[in-house]
Amino acid sequence: MASSTTPVYGNYHGYYSKRPSVRDPRLSLLPPSFFTGKTVLDIGCNEGWVTCEIAQLWGAARVVGVDVDETLIRGAWRRRRSLWSQQSPERDVIERKADDNSSPVSKRAKLDGDTDSHSYDHFPVSCEHSHEPFPIPTNTSPEGRFPTNVIFRTTDWLAEPVSEEYDIVTAYGLSITKWIHLNCGDDSIKRFFRKVHESLNAGGFLVLEPQSWETYAKARRMDEKLKENAKHLKLHPDDFPAILQDIGFGLPRHLGSVGEGGFRRPVDLYIKL
Ligand SMILES: C[S@@+](CC[C@H](N)C(=O)[O-])C[C@H]1O[C@@H](n2cnc3c(N)ncnc32)[C@H](O)[C@@H]1O
């Protein structure tokens, strides 16, 4: 789908310029090793900020971000390249170069007091603009290394067949569930959850950022079709935990709420039984 002017799928452009932080606080609700070595599907990834963070900072083996809006997916690829351009050289490169006192890497590392490869924003953003983005390595990186451990696809995820199983499915986003529910109705939301279940390995996790029914009001005002569709909805977000249990998930673990202002939302964790 190309971008439409009304973001009826929640396909907001510039979404991350409105969110207050670069490190997404929703991820900090999860245990530190939650994503380590895991395969992750991020449904409704928008411009891929959370997707890239999971791939770059949380040690995921492989992350796939999907979104229905192709312009946003182009933005997600750009985000990946931009983060890669800012990332510090690998630790072994820094350590090797640190012996050579004339090397700029050594000088910079010493100035920063930082020879740790976790210094991810090593190069300023301006570097990419003044020169060119760093080339993405051609598949020499092992799985689990950013940036080759993350890819993006444009797709209406609900419409495509299940082709791969993951350890973790994230449905962040204020509601990818809300947009699917409003656009396609009660049956579609059940279908969405069933499909998430099918897309997970046994014991896999769904990370869900549920929306309250009240937040549907603003979305309904956005578009006549959504308003009409909303009149026929019998299910409410409060029903989702029961639907998920019927499908084969355990009880939700409420991880808490984070974020500022209108972006303060709860995050729930479900396990596939
Ligand atoms: C509000 S954004 C959330 C962005 C991101 N997940 C986050 O929380 O930071 C919701 C995203 O879901 C996408 N979306 C909605 N319906 C979709 C569908 N059927 N398949 C794939 N993506 C969809 C929208 O295009 C939009 O970018």
XYZ file of N, CA and C and ligand atoms in Angstrom:
846
model
N 0.827 -1.198 0.000
C 0.000 0.000 0.000
C 0.867 1.257 0.000
N 0.585 2.191 -0.899
C 1.294 3.467 -0.839
C 0.673 4.294 0.284
N 1.356 5.350 0.716
C 0.858 6.154 1.817
C -0.441 6.855 1.437
N -1.373 6.921 2.365
C -2.553 7.736 2.124
C -2.442 8.957 3.034
N -3.189 10.002 2.720
C -3.057 11.218 3.528
C -3.652 11.016 4.914
N -4.788 10.310 5.009
C -5.345 10.006 6.332
C -4.753 8.686 6.806
N -4.104 8.697 7.969
C -3.430 7.450 8.388
C -4.413 6.439 9.005
N -5.297 5.891 8.143
C -6.355 5.008 8.645
C -5.824 3.664 9.147
N -4.574 3.379 8.894
C -3.963 2.152 9.433
C -3.044 2.471 10.608
N -3.119 3.719 11.089
C -2.155 4.134 12.123
C -0.790 4.365 11.488
N -0.799 4.526 10.142
C 0.476 4.678 9.412
C 0.927 6.142 9.465
N 1.193 6.580 10.684
C 1.623 7.962 10.880
C 3.032 8.157 10.326
N 3.197 9.260 9.619
C 4.544 9.621 9.156
C 5.113 10.611 10.163
N 6.390 10.504 10.460
C 6.985 11.372 11.480
C 6.580 10.940 12.877
N 6.120 9.706 13.008
C 5.643 9.186 14.296
C 6.718 9.298 15.374
N 7.951 8.958 14.994
C 9.004 8.923 16.012
C 9.530 10.307 16.377
N 9.186 11.319 15.572
C 9.585 12.664 15.998
C 8.667 13.125 17.128
N 7.524 12.459 17.276
C 6.601 12.839 18.359
C 6.871 12.056 19.633
N 7.484 10.899 19.484
C 7.778 10.103 20.682
C 9.006 10.698 21.361
N 8.945 10.857 22.678
C 9.965 11.655 23.339
C 11.368 11.072 23.443
N 11.578 9.765 23.249
C 12.942 9.283 23.518
C 13.499 8.453 22.373
N 14.819 8.403 22.311
C 15.472 7.599 21.280
C 15.485 6.135 21.711
N 15.884 5.877 22.971
C 15.791 4.516 23.508
C 14.347 4.314 23.950
N 13.676 3.363 23.369
C 12.251 3.232 23.638
C 12.002 2.642 25.024
N 11.294 3.375 25.890
C 11.116 2.900 27.267
C 10.291 1.620 27.362
N 9.499 1.348 26.323
C 8.675 0.131 26.380
C 9.538 -1.127 26.407
N 10.704 -1.040 25.785
C 11.582 -2.220 25.764
C 12.198 -2.478 27.138
N 12.350 -1.408 27.906
C 13.006 -1.586 29.215
C 12.100 -2.301 30.215
N 10.826 -2.513 29.868
C 9.940 -3.272 30.757
C 10.227 -4.775 30.679
N 10.945 -5.169 29.631
C 11.211 -6.602 29.433
C 12.527 -6.991 30.112
N 12.676 -8.258 30.507
C 13.949 -8.677 31.117
C 15.111 -8.404 30.159
N 16.313 -8.063 30.680
C 17.435 -7.659 29.816
C 17.789 -8.672 28.728
N 17.652 -9.970 29.024
C 18.074 -10.943 27.995
C 16.890 -11.466 27.176
N 15.782 -10.764 27.255
C 14.555 -11.255 26.613
C 14.734 -11.539 25.115
N 15.412 -10.643 24.418
C 15.547 -10.788 22.965
C 16.845 -11.506 22.555
N 17.725 -11.752 23.515
C 19.053 -12.266 23.157
C 18.962 -13.588 22.399
N 19.538 -13.601 21.198
C 19.594 -14.821 20.388
C 18.260 -15.241 19.801
N 17.250 -14.383 19.908
C 15.902 -14.778 19.471
C 15.575 -14.253 18.067
N 14.616 -14.939 17.444
C 14.067 -14.441 16.188
C 12.791 -13.662 16.522
N 12.668 -12.505 15.891
C 11.605 -11.572 16.302
C 10.863 -11.053 15.068
N 9.548 -11.037 15.166
C 8.719 -10.396 14.146
C 8.087 -9.160 14.771
N 8.312 -7.996 14.165
C 7.738 -6.750 14.680
C 6.634 -6.311 13.717
N 5.387 -6.511 14.136
C 4.258 -6.226 13.231
C 3.852 -4.765 13.381
N 3.761 -4.073 12.244
C 3.416 -2.647 12.280
C 4.613 -1.843 12.739
N 5.745 -2.049 12.063
C 7.028 -1.510 12.560
C 7.199 -0.028 12.271
N 6.285 0.571 11.444
C 6.400 1.977 11.089
C 7.804 2.239 10.502
N 8.527 3.254 10.973
C 9.851 3.529 10.380
C 10.977 2.774 11.080
N 10.611 1.725 11.798
C 11.606 0.750 12.234
C 12.492 1.149 13.407
N 12.105 2.146 14.166
C 12.987 2.557 15.259
C 13.083 1.479 16.333
N 11.921 0.940 16.721
C 11.932 -0.097 17.758
C 12.574 -1.370 17.198
N 12.234 -1.683 15.963
C 12.777 -2.874 15.296
C 14.310 -2.830 15.299
N 14.851 -1.676 14.898
C 16.315 -1.540 14.845
C 16.907 -1.600 16.251
N 16.207 -1.038 17.211
C 16.746 -1.061 18.575
C 16.846 -2.502 19.091
N 15.827 -3.291 18.788
C 15.854 -4.695 19.214
C 17.037 -5.415 18.558
N 17.263 -5.087 17.274
C 18.345 -5.753 16.536
C 19.722 -5.270 16.969
N 19.830 -3.981 17.270
C 21.157 -3.407 17.528
C 21.560 -3.515 18.994
N 20.618 -3.297 19.892
C 20.988 -3.168 21.309
C 20.549 -4.332 22.182
N 19.625 -5.150 21.677
C 19.072 -6.195 22.541
C 19.504 -7.600 22.135
N 20.428 -7.696 21.203
C 21.058 -8.981 20.915
C 20.197 -9.994 20.185
N 19.157 -9.533 19.479
C 18.316 -10.492 18.749
C 19.108 -11.112 17.600
N 18.830 -12.383 17.305
C 19.534 -13.061 16.212
C 19.056 -12.539 14.866
N 17.743 -12.339 14.773
C 17.176 -11.919 13.489
C 15.867 -11.205 13.784
N 15.665 -10.057 13.161
C 14.438 -9.292 13.381
C 13.839 -8.928 12.025
N 12.543 -9.178 11.891
C 11.835 -8.827 10.661
C 10.766 -7.795 11.031
N 10.847 -6.630 10.409
C 9.828 -5.596 10.625
C 8.900 -5.545 9.430
N 7.599 -5.571 9.676
C 6.652 -5.482 8.556
C 5.705 -4.313 8.786
N 5.359 -3.656 7.688
C 4.372 -2.578 7.765
C 3.631 -2.491 6.446
N 2.382 -2.062 6.539
C 1.524 -2.009 5.357
C 1.871 -0.809 4.466
N 2.627 0.145 4.983
C 2.889 1.397 4.263
C 4.317 1.388 3.698
N 4.415 1.385 2.377
C 5.745 1.212 1.762
C 6.665 2.417 1.998
N 6.086 3.609 2.150
C 6.929 4.783 2.430
C 7.566 4.642 3.801
N 6.792 4.121 4.754
C 7.353 3.913 6.096
C 8.448 2.852 6.059
N 8.242 1.832 5.254
C 9.268 0.779 5.166
C 10.552 1.338 4.536
N 10.404 2.228 3.572
C 11.618 2.875 3.025
C 12.327 3.661 4.127
N 11.526 4.327 4.970
C 12.096 5.060 6.108
C 12.800 4.117 7.075
N 12.258 2.916 7.225
C 12.863 1.936 8.149
C 14.236 1.496 7.634
N 14.344 1.259 6.331
C 15.664 0.893 5.765
C 16.649 2.043 5.975
N 16.146 3.278 5.804
C 17.026 4.441 6.012
C 17.482 4.518 7.470
N 16.562 4.215 8.377
C 16.897 4.244 9.809
C 18.024 3.234 10.096
N 17.902 2.045 9.521
C 18.917 1.016 9.724
C 20.283 1.515 9.252
N 20.292 2.132 8.052
C 21.557 2.601 7.488
C 22.133 3.742 8.319
N 21.263 4.584 8.815
C 21.700 5.726 9.589
C 22.294 5.279 10.930
N 21.626 4.337 11.585
C 22.163 3.830 12.864
C 23.510 3.141 12.645
N 23.580 2.405 11.541
C 24.838 1.717 11.220
C 25.948 2.738 10.997
N 25.609 3.852 10.359
C 26.612 4.885 10.080
C 27.102 5.567 11.351
N 26.279 5.526 12.398
C 26.679 6.172 13.655
C 27.351 5.209 14.625
N 27.222 3.907 14.337
C 27.696 2.912 15.308
C 29.219 2.899 15.404
N 29.718 2.645 16.604
C 31.162 2.621 16.791
C 31.762 1.406 16.093
N 33.054 1.478 15.736
C 33.706 0.274 15.204
C 33.615 -0.842 16.236
N 33.763 -2.059 15.771
C 33.684 -3.195 16.700
C 34.793 -3.111 17.742
N 34.560 -3.744 18.883
C 35.518 -3.679 19.984
C 36.935 -4.084 19.559
N 37.038 -5.183 18.771
C 38.389 -5.645 18.430
C 39.100 -4.633 17.549
N 38.331 -3.927 16.715
C 38.958 -2.924 15.867
C 39.464 -1.797 16.758
N 38.661 -1.377 17.707
C 39.080 -0.294 18.611
C 40.314 -0.727 19.375
N 40.296 -1.965 19.883
C 41.432 -2.395 20.690
C 42.704 -2.484 19.861
N 42.566 -2.966 18.626
C 43.747 -3.048 17.771
C 44.293 -1.648 17.492
N 43.371 -0.748 17.144
C 43.792 0.601 16.782
C 44.288 1.378 18.009
N 43.860 0.981 19.200
C 44.241 1.725 20.401
C 45.749 1.661 20.626
N 46.410 0.608 20.079
C 47.868 0.516 20.200
C 48.568 1.554 19.335
N 47.847 1.991 18.317
C 48.433 2.960 17.400
C 47.958 4.351 17.847
N 48.847 5.087 18.549
C 48.429 6.340 19.160
C 48.014 7.416 18.170
N 48.449 7.254 16.915
C 48.109 8.298 15.948
C 46.725 8.051 15.332
N 46.163 6.872 15.586
C 44.899 6.568 14.930
C 43.749 7.401 15.508
N 42.888 7.947 14.612
C 41.760 8.740 15.100
C 40.851 7.919 15.996
N 40.750 6.619 15.703
C 39.881 5.774 16.532
C 40.425 5.732 17.941
N 41.759 5.568 18.043
C 42.374 5.503 19.352
C 42.165 6.806 20.110
N 42.401 7.933 19.402
C 42.253 9.228 20.073
C 40.826 9.397 20.558
N 39.874 9.075 19.699
C 38.468 9.262 20.053
C 38.084 8.349 21.231
N 38.567 7.094 21.164
C 38.232 6.154 22.232
C 38.792 6.634 23.561
N 40.020 7.174 23.489
C 40.637 7.628 24.734
C 39.918 8.863 25.272
N 39.553 9.756 24.346
C 38.818 10.945 24.782
C 37.521 10.557 25.463
N 36.844 9.587 24.851
C 35.564 9.141 25.404
C 35.762 8.288 26.649
N 36.984 7.823 26.858
C 37.215 6.856 27.931
C 36.420 5.597 27.650
N 36.246 5.302 26.390
C 35.296 4.255 26.032
C 35.871 3.352 24.959
N 36.225 2.151 25.358
C 36.639 1.196 24.333
C 35.613 0.082 24.244
N 34.413 0.387 24.637
C 33.367 -0.615 24.664
C 32.524 -0.510 23.394
N 32.265 -1.663 22.776
C 31.492 -1.633 21.540
C 30.043 -1.228 21.791
N 29.645 -1.035 23.064
C 28.274 -0.589 23.311
C 28.110 0.912 23.115
N 29.201 1.574 22.684
C 29.060 2.977 22.329
C 28.479 3.018 20.917
N 27.177 2.978 20.814
C 26.571 2.765 19.502
C 26.526 4.022 18.654
N 26.371 5.198 19.314
C 26.297 6.417 18.518
C 27.664 7.100 18.524
N 28.610 6.394 17.964
C 30.005 6.789 17.976
C 30.255 7.951 17.016
N 29.666 7.887 15.830
C 29.830 8.943 14.834
C 28.608 9.856 14.875
N 28.828 11.184 14.717
C 27.665 12.087 14.752
C 26.765 11.897 13.532
N 25.509 12.265 13.696
C 24.552 12.140 12.590
C 25.053 12.931 11.380
N 25.742 14.072 11.650
C 26.178 14.939 10.559
C 27.146 14.227 9.619
N 27.864 13.239 10.139
C 28.835 12.489 9.337
C 28.164 11.895 8.101
N 27.023 11.291 8.338
C 26.289 10.637 7.245
C 25.871 11.665 6.198
N 25.520 12.877 6.664
C 25.049 13.899 5.730
C 26.209 14.573 5.001
N 27.321 14.789 5.713
C 28.459 15.458 5.071
C 29.140 14.538 4.078
N 29.184 13.267 4.402
C 29.847 12.316 3.505
C 28.755 11.450 2.876
N 28.757 10.197 3.234
C 27.708 9.296 2.751
C 27.453 8.305 3.851
N 26.293 7.645 3.859
C 26.114 6.606 4.864
C 27.158 5.511 4.676
N 27.559 4.861 5.763
C 28.493 3.740 5.643
C 27.835 2.627 4.846
N 28.621 1.964 3.996
C 28.022 0.825 3.276
C 27.670 -0.301 4.247
N 26.561 -0.945 3.969
C 26.143 -2.093 4.789
C 27.046 -3.262 4.418
N 27.605 -3.973 5.402
C 28.491 -5.091 5.053
C 27.751 -6.138 4.235
N 28.454 -6.690 3.255
C 27.799 -7.732 2.465
C 27.990 -9.051 3.182
N 27.043 -9.628 3.475
C 26.787 -10.786 4.304
C 27.950 -11.503 4.974
N 28.953 -10.750 5.430
C 30.035 -11.427 6.121
C 29.748 -11.497 7.618
N 28.833 -10.637 8.090
C 28.517 -10.644 9.521
C 27.731 -11.890 9.873
N 28.061 -12.503 10.988
C 27.250 -13.634 11.405
C 25.858 -13.160 11.819
N 24.927 -14.109 11.876
C 23.582 -13.755 12.328
C 23.680 -13.141 13.721
N 22.848 -12.219 13.991
C 22.883 -11.627 15.318
C 23.697 -10.364 15.366
N 24.303 -9.968 14.240
C 25.074 -8.734 14.214
C 24.294 -7.668 13.462
N 24.094 -6.532 14.101
C 23.496 -5.406 13.418
C 24.496 -4.882 12.375
N 24.088 -4.484 11.196
C 22.728 -4.300 10.719
C 22.150 -5.478 9.922
N 22.977 -6.547 9.722
C 22.479 -7.598 8.817
C 21.447 -8.505 9.498
N 21.247 -8.304 10.797
C 20.244 -9.137 11.481
C 18.847 -8.527 11.426
N 18.664 -7.445 10.663
C 17.319 -6.855 10.595
C 16.929 -6.570 9.146
N 15.725 -6.957 8.805
C 15.200 -6.648 7.469
C 13.767 -6.123 7.609
N 13.291 -5.501 6.529
C 11.936 -4.936 6.543
C 11.179 -5.388 5.296
N 9.872 -5.489 5.461
C 9.029 -5.875 4.320
C 7.750 -5.060 4.335
N 7.309 -4.629 3.151
C 5.984 -4.000 3.047
C 4.967 -5.105 2.836
N 4.003 -5.181 3.724
C 2.954 -6.179 3.556
C 1.770 -5.858 4.456
N 0.581 -6.234 3.996
C -0.557 -6.252 4.915
C -0.441 -7.589 5.629
N 0.104 -7.573 6.827
C 0.478 -8.810 7.491
C -0.709 -9.753 7.682
N -1.884 -9.163 7.852
C -3.063 -9.989 8.081
C -3.423 -10.795 6.831
N -3.075 -10.245 5.669
C -3.482 -10.868 4.410
C -2.488 -11.912 3.907
N -1.257 -11.901 4.424
C -0.273 -12.843 3.856
C -0.259 -14.163 4.643
N 0.081 -15.270 3.962
C 0.120 -16.543 4.677
C 1.295 -16.593 5.655
N 1.143 -17.420 6.693
C 2.262 -17.589 7.641
C 3.377 -18.331 6.926
N 4.590 -17.763 6.935
C 5.672 -18.404 6.191
C 6.845 -18.772 7.085
N 6.838 -18.312 8.309
C 8.006 -18.507 9.160
C 7.549 -18.471 10.608
N 8.249 -19.197 11.488
C 7.915 -19.128 12.914
C 9.001 -18.367 13.660
N 8.572 -17.625 14.660
C 9.483 -16.761 15.421
C 9.429 -17.130 16.902
N 10.456 -16.669 17.637
C 10.439 -16.850 19.097
C 9.584 -15.779 19.764
N 9.575 -14.594 19.157
C 8.866 -13.462 19.765
C 8.142 -12.691 18.670
N 6.884 -12.332 18.930
C 6.166 -11.423 18.045
C 5.857 -10.167 18.843
N 6.251 -9.014 18.316
C 5.909 -7.773 19.001
C 4.824 -7.063 18.214
N 3.795 -6.651 18.926
C 2.724 -5.867 18.319
C 2.636 -4.582 19.126
N 3.735 -3.841 19.080
C 3.763 -2.553 19.742
C 2.959 -1.632 18.881
N 2.720 -0.438 19.397
C 2.283 0.462 18.453
C 0.917 0.761 18.674
N 0.689 0.948 19.912
C -0.471 1.624 20.125
C -1.343 1.125 19.119
N -1.211 -0.231 19.165
C -2.258 -0.616 18.518
C -2.501 -0.934 17.174
N -1.521 -1.600 16.750
C -1.781 -2.261 15.497
C -3.125 -2.959 15.659
N -3.385 -3.466 16.876
C -4.667 -4.158 17.077
C -5.841 -3.212 16.843
N -5.704 -1.972 17.294
C -6.813 -1.023 17.126
C -7.105 -0.780 15.639
N -6.043 -0.606 14.849
C -6.254 -0.276 13.431
C -6.814 -1.468 12.677
N -6.346 -2.642 13.035
C -6.889 -3.834 12.377
C -8.355 -3.998 12.774
N -8.628 -3.819 14.040
C -9.993 -3.958 14.542
C -10.927 -2.971 13.844
N -10.504 -1.706 13.770
C -11.373 -0.676 13.181
C -11.503 -0.825 11.674
N -10.435 -1.245 11.021
C -10.494 -1.364 9.558
C -11.240 -2.610 9.128
N -11.070 -3.688 9.880
C -11.544 -4.978 9.351
C -12.527 -5.715 10.273
N -12.813 -5.202 11.458
C -13.884 -5.781 12.267
C -13.456 -6.835 13.281
N -14.477 -7.338 14.020
C -14.231 -8.293 15.109
C -13.527 -9.572 14.644
N -13.989 -10.099 13.498
C -13.397 -11.367 13.039
C -11.912 -11.203 12.745
N -11.581 -10.004 12.230
C -10.184 -9.799 11.831
C -9.261 -9.783 13.052
N -9.776 -9.286 14.166
C -8.897 -9.210 15.324
C -8.648 -10.623 15.869
N -9.679 -11.454 15.785
C -9.482 -12.865 16.184
C -8.500 -13.531 15.236
N -8.669 -13.224 13.940
C -7.768 -13.809 12.937
C -6.332 -13.355 13.194
N -6.211 -12.081 13.541
C -4.874 -11.534 13.825
C -4.217 -12.317 14.960
N -4.964 -12.521 16.049
C -4.373 -13.209 17.203
C -4.069 -14.683 16.875
N -4.965 -15.302 16.076
C -4.706 -16.710 15.694
C -3.436 -16.794 14.866
N -3.283 -15.802 14.000
C -2.114 -15.799 13.126
C -0.826 -15.555 13.914
N -0.920 -14.687 14.920
C 0.248 -14.473 15.775
C 0.610 -15.806 16.440
N -0.404 -16.534 16.910
C -0.181 -17.820 17.568
C 0.527 -18.789 16.616
N 0.028 -18.851 15.372
C 0.644 -19.744 14.372
C 2.076 -19.323 14.035
N 2.350 -18.032 14.161
C 3.671 -17.524 13.766
C 4.712 -17.688 14.860
N 4.284 -18.222 16.007
C 5.222 -18.373 17.121
C 5.651 -19.816 17.311
N 6.915 -19.996 17.680
C 7.366 -21.319 18.125
C 6.694 -21.637 19.455
N 6.639 -22.931 19.806
C 6.087 -23.304 21.114
C 6.869 -22.577 22.206
N 6.169 -22.027 23.158
C 6.841 -21.296 24.241
C 7.241 -19.886 23.847
N 6.856 -19.476 22.624
C 7.191 -18.132 22.153
C 6.327 -17.072 22.828
N 6.740 -15.822 22.657
C 6.067 -14.724 23.364
C 5.424 -13.728 22.409
N 4.276 -13.243 22.822
C 3.658 -12.087 22.175
C 3.782 -10.901 23.131
N 4.372 -9.818 22.628
C 4.434 -8.580 23.414
C 3.383 -7.652 22.827
N 2.430 -7.278 23.638
C 1.276 -6.527 23.137
C 1.125 -5.229 23.906
N 0.857 -4.170 23.147
C 0.601 -2.879 23.782
C -0.877 -2.586 23.570
N -1.714 -3.008 24.497
C -3.152 -2.887 24.233
C -3.635 -1.450 24.337
N -4.733 -1.188 23.661
C -5.350 0.147 23.684
C -6.680 0.043 24.396
N -7.048 1.085 25.080
C -8.371 1.050 25.714
C -9.427 1.428 24.668
N -10.662 1.064 24.936
C -11.769 1.358 24.010
C -11.896 2.872 23.806
N -11.599 3.647 24.847
C -11.731 5.114 24.750
C -10.844 5.680 23.630
N -9.688 5.061 23.433
C -8.771 5.609 22.411
C -9.286 5.356 20.991
N -10.295 4.498 20.843
C -10.850 4.259 19.510
C -11.607 5.506 19.010
N -12.061 6.345 19.954
C -12.931 7.473 19.586
C -12.230 8.407 18.602
N -10.973 8.739 18.901
C -10.239 9.677 18.043
C -10.051 9.078 16.634
N -9.727 7.799 16.617
C -9.519 7.127 15.328
C -10.821 7.107 14.518
N -11.930 6.922 15.207
C -13.221 6.886 14.495
C -13.524 8.228 13.839
N -13.120 9.294 14.513
C -13.396 10.641 13.986
C -12.555 10.947 12.749
N -11.511 10.158 12.568
C -10.563 10.426 11.507
C -11.120 10.110 10.121
N -12.049 9.194 10.049
C -12.441 8.673 8.742
C -13.861 8.096 8.831
N -14.682 8.402 7.808
C -16.087 7.966 7.803
C -16.224 6.445 7.841
N -15.321 5.774 7.083
C -15.414 4.304 7.011
C -15.116 3.701 8.392
N -14.098 4.247 9.057
C -13.763 3.720 10.385
C -14.932 3.951 11.350
N -15.580 5.116 11.187
C -16.715 5.452 12.058
C -17.843 4.439 11.860
N -18.108 4.139 10.594
C -19.165 3.187 10.258
C -18.796 1.784 10.788
N -17.549 1.391 10.519
C -17.094 0.067 10.977
C -17.239 -0.065 12.496
N -16.914 1.021 13.202
C -16.911 0.960 14.674
C -18.294 0.630 15.232
N -19.341 1.024 14.490
C -20.720 0.772 14.972
C -20.995 -0.727 15.074
N -20.269 -1.512 14.279
C -20.554 -2.957 14.251
C -19.647 -3.773 15.175
N -18.758 -3.104 15.884
C -17.825 -3.861 16.741
C -18.511 -4.289 18.028
N -18.435 -5.571 18.297
C -19.006 -6.080 19.564
C -17.898 -6.349 20.573
N -16.742 -6.687 20.034
C -15.605 -6.957 20.939
C -14.948 -5.642 21.352
N -14.465 -5.622 22.585
C -13.708 -4.465 23.061
C -12.321 -4.952 23.492
N -11.350 -4.047 23.599
C -10.006 -4.490 23.991
C -9.989 -5.265 25.313
N -10.937 -4.995 26.193
C -10.990 -5.762 27.454
C -11.241 -7.248 27.205
N -11.804 -7.560 26.027
C -12.078 -8.975 25.707
C -10.834 -9.699 25.181
N -9.798 -8.951 24.830
C -8.646 -9.568 24.155
C -7.965 -10.661 24.998
N -7.767 -10.443 26.317
C -7.095 -11.513 27.074
C -7.854 -12.847 26.995
N -9.192 -12.781 27.046
C -9.974 -14.029 26.987
C -9.844 -14.661 25.601
N -9.872 -13.830 24.561
C -9.724 -14.366 23.190
C -8.358 -15.049 23.051
N -7.340 -14.392 23.577
C -5.984 -14.951 23.457
C -5.866 -16.266 24.213
N -6.553 -16.366 25.345
C -6.507 -17.639 26.081
C -7.227 -18.741 25.325
N -8.365 -18.402 24.701
C -9.087 -19.401 23.887
C -8.199 -19.931 22.770
N -7.402 -19.032 22.221
C -6.547 -19.414 21.079
C -5.381 -20.289 21.525
N -4.952 -20.140 22.778
C -3.832 -20.977 23.241
C -2.685 -20.205 23.855
N -2.972 -19.000 24.341
C -1.960 -18.255 25.094
C -2.267 -18.363 26.586
N -1.238 -18.124 27.399
C -1.446 -18.101 28.843
C -2.048 -16.777 29.284
N -2.203 -16.649 30.590
C -2.711 -15.386 31.137
C -1.687 -14.275 30.866
N -2.166 -13.044 30.696
C -1.188 -11.973 30.425
C -0.359 -11.636 31.646
N 0.907 -11.306 31.394
C 1.712 -10.714 32.461
C 1.751 -9.213 32.191
N 1.195 -8.442 33.102
C 1.172 -6.989 32.899
C 2.520 -6.443 33.326
N 3.284 -5.941 32.370
C 4.653 -5.523 32.681
C 4.714 -4.109 33.243
N 3.641 -3.357 33.085
C 3.622 -1.984 33.596
C 3.336 -1.015 32.459
N 3.370 0.257 32.793
C 3.116 1.305 31.800
C 4.294 2.257 31.782
N 4.675 2.667 30.593
C 5.756 3.655 30.467
C 5.392 4.648 29.371
N 6.169 5.721 29.294
C 5.948 6.721 28.251
C 5.361 7.984 28.848
N 5.486 9.042 28.050
C 5.040 10.354 28.519
C 3.709 10.722 27.880
N 2.903 11.451 28.603
C 1.656 12.028 28.073
C 0.791 10.994 27.386
N 0.384 11.322 26.143
C -0.501 10.432 25.392
C 0.173 9.138 24.969
N 1.488 9.070 25.128
C 2.205 7.846 24.748
C 2.370 6.895 25.925
N 1.750 7.235 27.062
C 1.855 6.324 28.207
C 0.872 5.174 27.998
N 1.402 3.989 27.831
C 0.550 2.829 27.537
C 1.064 1.603 28.288
N 0.156 0.667 28.596
C 0.619 -0.571 29.235
C 1.248 -1.520 28.218
N 2.098 -2.393 28.704
C 2.668 -3.444 27.852
C 2.384 -4.789 28.533
N 1.817 -5.715 27.776
C 1.477 -7.043 28.307
C 2.270 -8.117 27.569
N 2.561 -9.183 28.306
C 3.326 -10.288 27.723
C 2.494 -11.574 27.806
N 2.384 -12.255 26.664
C 1.652 -13.529 26.607
C 2.589 -14.624 26.136
N 2.447 -15.802 26.706
C 3.257 -16.930 26.233
C 2.366 -17.914 25.473
N 2.911 -18.452 24.389
C 2.184 -19.493 23.649
C 2.309 -20.789 24.419
N 1.177 -21.368 24.816
C 1.227 -22.591 25.650
C 1.516 -23.824 24.797
C 1.090 3.526 15.468
S 2.201 2.666 14.463
C 3.248 1.823 15.589
C 4.714 1.840 15.283
C 5.640 0.949 16.111
N 5.209 -0.423 16.186
C 5.861 1.492 17.521
O 5.121 1.145 18.421
O 6.778 2.292 17.719
C 1.190 1.300 13.861
C 1.741 0.752 12.546
O 0.995 -0.411 12.164
C 0.955 -0.444 10.732
N -0.116 -1.367 10.296
C -1.466 -1.214 10.470
N -2.125 -2.263 9.939
C -1.179 -3.111 9.428
C -1.246 -4.375 8.748
N -2.405 -4.981 8.487
N -0.074 -4.966 8.374
C 1.112 -4.361 8.621
N 1.225 -3.163 9.262
C 0.101 -2.541 9.657
C 0.753 1.011 10.349
O 1.110 1.294 9.023
C 1.611 1.743 11.403
O 2.885 2.073 10.910
